[in-house]
Coordinates of C-alpha atoms and ligand atoms in Angstrom, one line a residue:
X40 CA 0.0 0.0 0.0
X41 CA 1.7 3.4 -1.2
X42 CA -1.8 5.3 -0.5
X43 CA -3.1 7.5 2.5
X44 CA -6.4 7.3 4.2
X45 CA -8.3 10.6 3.7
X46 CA -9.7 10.1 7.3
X47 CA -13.9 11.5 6.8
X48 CA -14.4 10.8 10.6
X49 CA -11.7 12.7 11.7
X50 CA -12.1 15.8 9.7
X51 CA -16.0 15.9 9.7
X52 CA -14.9 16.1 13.8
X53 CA -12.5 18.9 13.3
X54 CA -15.4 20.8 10.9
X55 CA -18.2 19.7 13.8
X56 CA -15.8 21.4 16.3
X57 CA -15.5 24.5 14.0
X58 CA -19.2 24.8 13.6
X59 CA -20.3 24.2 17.4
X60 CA -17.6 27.5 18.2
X61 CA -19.5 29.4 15.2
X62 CA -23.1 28.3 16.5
X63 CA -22.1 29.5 19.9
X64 CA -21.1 32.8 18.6
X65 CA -24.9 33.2 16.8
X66 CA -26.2 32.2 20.3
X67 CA -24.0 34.9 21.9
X68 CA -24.5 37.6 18.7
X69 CA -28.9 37.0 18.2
X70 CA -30.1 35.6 21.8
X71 CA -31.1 32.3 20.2
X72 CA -29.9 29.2 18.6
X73 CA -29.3 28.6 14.8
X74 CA -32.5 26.6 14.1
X75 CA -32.0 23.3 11.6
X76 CA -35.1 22.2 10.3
X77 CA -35.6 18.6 8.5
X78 CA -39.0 17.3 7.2
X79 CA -39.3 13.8 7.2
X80 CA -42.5 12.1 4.9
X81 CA -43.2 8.7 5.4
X82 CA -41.3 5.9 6.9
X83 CA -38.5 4.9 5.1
X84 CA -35.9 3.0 7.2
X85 CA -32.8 4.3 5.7
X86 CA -33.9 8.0 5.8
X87 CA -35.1 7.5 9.5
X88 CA -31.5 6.3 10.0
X89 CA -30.4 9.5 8.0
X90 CA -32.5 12.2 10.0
X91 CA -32.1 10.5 13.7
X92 CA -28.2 11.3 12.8
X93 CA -28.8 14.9 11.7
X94 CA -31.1 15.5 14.6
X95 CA -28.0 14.1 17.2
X96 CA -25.4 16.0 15.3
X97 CA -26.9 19.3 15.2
X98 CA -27.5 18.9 19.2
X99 CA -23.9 18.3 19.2
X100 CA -23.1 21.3 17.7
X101 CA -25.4 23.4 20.0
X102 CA -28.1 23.9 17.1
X103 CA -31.6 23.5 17.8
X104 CA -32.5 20.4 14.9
X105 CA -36.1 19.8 15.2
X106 CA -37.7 17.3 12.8
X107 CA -41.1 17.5 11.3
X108 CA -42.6 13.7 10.9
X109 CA -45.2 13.6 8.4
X110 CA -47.4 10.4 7.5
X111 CA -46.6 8.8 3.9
X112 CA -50.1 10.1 2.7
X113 CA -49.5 13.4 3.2
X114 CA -50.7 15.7 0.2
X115 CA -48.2 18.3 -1.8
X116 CA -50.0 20.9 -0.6
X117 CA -50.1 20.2 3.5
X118 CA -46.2 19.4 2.1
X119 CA -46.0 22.9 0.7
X120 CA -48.2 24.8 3.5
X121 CA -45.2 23.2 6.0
X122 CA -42.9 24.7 4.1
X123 CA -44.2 28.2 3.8
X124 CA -44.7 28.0 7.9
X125 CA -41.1 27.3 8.3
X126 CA -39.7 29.8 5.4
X127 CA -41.8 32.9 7.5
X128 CA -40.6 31.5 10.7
X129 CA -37.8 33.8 11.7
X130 CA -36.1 31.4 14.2
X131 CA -35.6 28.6 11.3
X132 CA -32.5 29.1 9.5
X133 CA -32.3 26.2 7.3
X134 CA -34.9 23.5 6.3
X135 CA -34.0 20.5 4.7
X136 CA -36.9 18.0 3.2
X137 CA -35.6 14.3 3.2
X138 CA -35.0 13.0 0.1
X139 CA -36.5 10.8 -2.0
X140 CA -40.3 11.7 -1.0
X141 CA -42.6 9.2 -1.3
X142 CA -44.5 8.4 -4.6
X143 CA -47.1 10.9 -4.9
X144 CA -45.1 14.4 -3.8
X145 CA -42.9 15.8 -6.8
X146 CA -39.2 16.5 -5.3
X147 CA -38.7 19.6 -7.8
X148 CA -41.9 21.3 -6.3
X149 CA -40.8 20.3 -2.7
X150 CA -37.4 21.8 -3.0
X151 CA -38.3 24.8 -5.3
X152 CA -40.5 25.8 -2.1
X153 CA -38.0 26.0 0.2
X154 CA -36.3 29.9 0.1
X155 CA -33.5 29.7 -1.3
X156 CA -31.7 31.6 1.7
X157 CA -32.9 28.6 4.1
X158 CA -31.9 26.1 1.4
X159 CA -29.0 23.8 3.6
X160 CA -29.2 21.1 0.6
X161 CA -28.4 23.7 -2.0
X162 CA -30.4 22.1 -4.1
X163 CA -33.0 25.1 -5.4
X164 CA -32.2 26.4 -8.7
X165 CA -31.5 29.9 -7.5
X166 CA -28.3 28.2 -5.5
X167 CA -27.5 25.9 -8.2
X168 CA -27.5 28.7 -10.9
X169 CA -25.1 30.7 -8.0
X170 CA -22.6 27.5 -8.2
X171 CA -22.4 27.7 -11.7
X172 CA -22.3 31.5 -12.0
X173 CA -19.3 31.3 -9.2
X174 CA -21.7 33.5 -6.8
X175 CA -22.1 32.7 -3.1
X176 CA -24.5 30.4 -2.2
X177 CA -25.5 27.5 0.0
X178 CA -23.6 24.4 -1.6
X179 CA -25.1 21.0 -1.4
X180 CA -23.6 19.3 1.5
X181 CA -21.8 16.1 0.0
X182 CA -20.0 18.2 -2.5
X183 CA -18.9 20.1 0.0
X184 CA -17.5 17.5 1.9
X185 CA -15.8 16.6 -0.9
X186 CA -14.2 19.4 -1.7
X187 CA -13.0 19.9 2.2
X188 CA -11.2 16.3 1.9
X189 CA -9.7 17.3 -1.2
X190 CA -8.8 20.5 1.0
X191 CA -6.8 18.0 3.6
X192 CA -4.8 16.6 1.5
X193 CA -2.8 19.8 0.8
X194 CA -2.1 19.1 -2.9
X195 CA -3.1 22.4 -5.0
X196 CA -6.2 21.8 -7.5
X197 CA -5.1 24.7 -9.7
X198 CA -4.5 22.9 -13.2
X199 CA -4.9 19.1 -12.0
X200 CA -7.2 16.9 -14.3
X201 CA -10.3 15.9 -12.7
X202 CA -13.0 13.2 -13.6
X203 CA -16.3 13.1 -12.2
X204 CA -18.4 9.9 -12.2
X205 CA -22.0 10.3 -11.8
X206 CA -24.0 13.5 -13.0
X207 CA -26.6 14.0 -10.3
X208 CA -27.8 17.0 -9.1
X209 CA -27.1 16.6 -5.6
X210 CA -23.8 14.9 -6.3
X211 CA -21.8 14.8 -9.5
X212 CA -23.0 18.3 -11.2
X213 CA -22.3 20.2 -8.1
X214 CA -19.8 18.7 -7.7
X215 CA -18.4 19.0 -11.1
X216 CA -18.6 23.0 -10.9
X217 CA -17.0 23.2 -7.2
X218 CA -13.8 21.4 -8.9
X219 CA -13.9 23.9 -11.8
X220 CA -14.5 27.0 -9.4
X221 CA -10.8 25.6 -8.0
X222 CA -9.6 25.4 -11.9
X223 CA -9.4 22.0 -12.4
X224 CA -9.9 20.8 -16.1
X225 CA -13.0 18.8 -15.6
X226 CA -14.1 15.1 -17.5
X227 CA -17.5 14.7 -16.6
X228 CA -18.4 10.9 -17.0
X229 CA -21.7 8.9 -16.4
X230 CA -23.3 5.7 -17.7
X231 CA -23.2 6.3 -21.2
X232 CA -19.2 7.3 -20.8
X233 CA -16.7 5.3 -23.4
X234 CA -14.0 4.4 -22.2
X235 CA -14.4 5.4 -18.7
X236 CA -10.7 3.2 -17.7
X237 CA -9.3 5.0 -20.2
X238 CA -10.4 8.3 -18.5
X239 CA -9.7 7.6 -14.9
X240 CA -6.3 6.5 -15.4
X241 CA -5.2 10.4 -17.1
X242 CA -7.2 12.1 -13.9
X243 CA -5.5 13.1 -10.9
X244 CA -8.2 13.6 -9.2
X245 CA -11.0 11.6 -9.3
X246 CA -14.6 11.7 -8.0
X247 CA -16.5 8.6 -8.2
X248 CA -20.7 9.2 -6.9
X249 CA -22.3 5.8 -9.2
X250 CA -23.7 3.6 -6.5
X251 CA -21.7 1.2 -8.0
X252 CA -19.9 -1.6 -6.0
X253 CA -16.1 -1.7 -6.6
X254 CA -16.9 0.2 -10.3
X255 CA -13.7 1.7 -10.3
X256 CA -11.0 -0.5 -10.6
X257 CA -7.5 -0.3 -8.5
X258 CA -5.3 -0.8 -12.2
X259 CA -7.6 2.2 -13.3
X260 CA -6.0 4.3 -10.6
X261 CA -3.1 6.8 -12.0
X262 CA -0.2 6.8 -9.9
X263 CA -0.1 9.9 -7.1
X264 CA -4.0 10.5 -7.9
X265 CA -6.5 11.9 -5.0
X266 CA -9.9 9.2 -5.1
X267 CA -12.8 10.2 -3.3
X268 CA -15.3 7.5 -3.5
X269 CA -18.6 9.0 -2.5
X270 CA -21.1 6.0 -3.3
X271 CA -22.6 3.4 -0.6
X272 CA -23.4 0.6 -1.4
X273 CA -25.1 -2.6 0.6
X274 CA -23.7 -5.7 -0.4
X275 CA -25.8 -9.1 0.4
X276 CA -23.4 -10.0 3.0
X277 CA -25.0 -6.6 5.1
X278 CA -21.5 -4.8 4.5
X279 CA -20.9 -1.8 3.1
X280 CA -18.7 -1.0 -0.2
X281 CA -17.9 1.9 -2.1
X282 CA -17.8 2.6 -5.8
X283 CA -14.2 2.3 -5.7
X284 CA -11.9 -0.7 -5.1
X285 CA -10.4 0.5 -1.9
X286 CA -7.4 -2.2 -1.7
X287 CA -6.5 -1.9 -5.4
X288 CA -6.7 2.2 -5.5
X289 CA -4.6 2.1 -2.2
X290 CA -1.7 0.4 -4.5
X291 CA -1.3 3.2 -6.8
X292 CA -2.9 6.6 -5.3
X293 CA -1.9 9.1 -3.2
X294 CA -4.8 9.4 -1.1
X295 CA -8.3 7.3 -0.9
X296 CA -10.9 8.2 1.0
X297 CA -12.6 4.8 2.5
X298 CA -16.2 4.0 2.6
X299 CA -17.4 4.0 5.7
X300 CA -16.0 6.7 7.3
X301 CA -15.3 9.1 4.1
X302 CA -17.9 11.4 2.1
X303 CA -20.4 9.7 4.7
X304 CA -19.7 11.6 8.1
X305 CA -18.5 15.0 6.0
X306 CA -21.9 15.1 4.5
X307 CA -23.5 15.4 8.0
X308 CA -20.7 17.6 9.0
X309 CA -21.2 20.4 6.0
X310 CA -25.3 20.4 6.9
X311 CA -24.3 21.5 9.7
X312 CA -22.0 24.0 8.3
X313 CA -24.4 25.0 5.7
X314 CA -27.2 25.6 8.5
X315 CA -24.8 27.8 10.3
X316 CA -23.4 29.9 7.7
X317 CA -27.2 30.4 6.3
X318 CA -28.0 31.7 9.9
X319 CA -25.2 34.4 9.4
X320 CA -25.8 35.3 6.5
X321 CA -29.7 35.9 7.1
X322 CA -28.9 38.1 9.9
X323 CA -26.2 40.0 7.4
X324 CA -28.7 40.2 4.4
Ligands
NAD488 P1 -27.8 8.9 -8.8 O1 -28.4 7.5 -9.0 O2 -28.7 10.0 -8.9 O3 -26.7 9.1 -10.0 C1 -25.8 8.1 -10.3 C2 -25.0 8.6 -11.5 O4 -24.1 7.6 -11.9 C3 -25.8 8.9 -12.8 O5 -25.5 10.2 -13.2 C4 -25.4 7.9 -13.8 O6 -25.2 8.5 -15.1 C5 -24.1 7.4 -13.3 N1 -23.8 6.1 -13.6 C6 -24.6 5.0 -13.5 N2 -24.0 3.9 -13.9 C7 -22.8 4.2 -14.4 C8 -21.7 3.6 -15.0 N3 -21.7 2.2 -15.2 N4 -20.6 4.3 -15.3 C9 -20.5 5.6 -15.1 N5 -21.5 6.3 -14.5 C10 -22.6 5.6 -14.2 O7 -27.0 8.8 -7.5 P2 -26.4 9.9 -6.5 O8 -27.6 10.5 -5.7 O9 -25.6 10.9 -7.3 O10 -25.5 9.1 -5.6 C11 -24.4 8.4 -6.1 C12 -23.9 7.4 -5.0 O11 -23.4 8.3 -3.9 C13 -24.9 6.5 -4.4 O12 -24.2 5.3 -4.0 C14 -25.3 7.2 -3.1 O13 -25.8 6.3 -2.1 C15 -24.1 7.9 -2.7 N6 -24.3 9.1 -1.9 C16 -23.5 9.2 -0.8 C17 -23.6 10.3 0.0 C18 -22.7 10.4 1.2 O14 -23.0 11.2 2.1 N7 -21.6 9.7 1.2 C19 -24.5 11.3 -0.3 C20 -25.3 11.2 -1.5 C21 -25.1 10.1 -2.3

């Protein structure tokens, strides 16, 4: 193994530590806490998972995280009329709707309602078209965390050849513009990519956000290269694997970030972050 771990757990700690100081200082500055809101609909078992963490996190981090449980049934518009309660509400600095909604609710319509100042997913198309425009804005959260591991490493972006796997909106396409914000030529690949080895293996940087176990392979891996593998994946054995080889990329990179304990905790981390720096920048606006 010539690779280094790109520890998520300990720098989401150090960013956690960063944010609980700055969410003191709010508390201090405006009398009460930053206020995290996240709307749960329906009962899915991995997104109850996902919000129990972000409630316990934000506590952590002295912000008051309250979560909104709504039955699987409910209507778009007791959905949207949630929504507008919590946009008025002055002591709610950042809502976040769960995704994916239940069948039934439309996802653009949810996030579209949410304003765009309270927007911690950074996934409205007012601070999407801000990413792209290289204007300030709330940045989705995984992104972020990305960039912020690619930040630990020390290596400078400036120039480096980049390769993004995926295209999402919450992942690869935000993702894809943070990386040319820092000036890094930019591949963006996705399943109808040719040649996708071929690609890889002249990035030095490379993103990989498929939900694909093991897609990318360690012999794909240019020598010296920074991997971040961002996708989760449950294999039939219960474990989880990334979208990268971990073992085989260790051989040849520079640094790997593992999955678990990569993207994963840094996503939480930068929601935090995100609900934070929306609460000072309301107060600023
Ligand atoms: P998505 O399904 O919306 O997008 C997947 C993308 O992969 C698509 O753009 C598709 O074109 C591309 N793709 C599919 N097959 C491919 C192939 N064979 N070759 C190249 N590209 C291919 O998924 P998403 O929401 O962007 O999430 C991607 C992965 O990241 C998932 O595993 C998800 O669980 C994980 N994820 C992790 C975090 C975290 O906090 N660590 C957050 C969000 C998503």
């Amino acid at each position: 193994m010539s690779g280094r771990l790109l520890d998520g757990r300990a720098v989401a700690k150090a960013v956690r530590a960063e944010v609980a100081t700055d969410a003191a200082r709010f508390l201090a500055e405006h009398g009460r806490p930053v206020g995290l809101d996240v709307v749960l609909v329906g009962e899915d078992p991995a997104s109850q998972v996902y919000v129990r963490n972000k409630e316990k996190a934000a506590a952590q981090a002295g912000i008051r995280g309250r979560v909104h449980r709504l039955a699987a049934d409910t209507s778009q518009a007791a959905l949207l009329s949630l929504l507008a309660e919590l946009n008025a509400d002055d002591a709610v600095d950042g809502i976040l709707v769960q995704l994916p909604v239940p069948q039934g609710l439309d996802e653009l319509t949810t996030t579209d309602a949410i304003d765009p100042a309270k927007d911690v997913d950074g996934l409205h198309p007012l601070n999407a078209g801000r990413l792209v425009a290289g204007r300030p804005g709330l940045r989705p959260c995984t992104p972020r965390g990305c960039m912020r591991l690619l930040e630990e490493t020390g290596v400078a972006l400036s120039g480096k050849r980049a390769i993004v796997i995926g295209r999402s909106n919450l992942v690869g396409k935000p993702i894809g513009q943070m990386l040319l914000a820092a000036s890094c030529t930019v591949t963006m690949a996705h399943s109808r990519t040719v040649d996708l080895a071929d690609r890889v293996r002249e990035s030095d940087v490379v993103i990989a956000a498929v939900g694909r176990p093991h897609l990318v392979r360690g012999d794909w891996v240019k020598p010296g290269a920074i991997v971040i593998d961002v996708g989760i994946n449950r294999l039939d054995d219960g474990s989880l694997a990334g979208d990268v080889d971990f073992d085989g990329a260790m051989e040849r990179a520079a640094w790997v970030s593992p999955v678990p304990r990569g993207v994963g905790p840094m996503t939480i981390a930068m929601l935090l972050r995100n609900a934070v720096d929306a609460a000072f920048a309301r107060r600023a606006a």
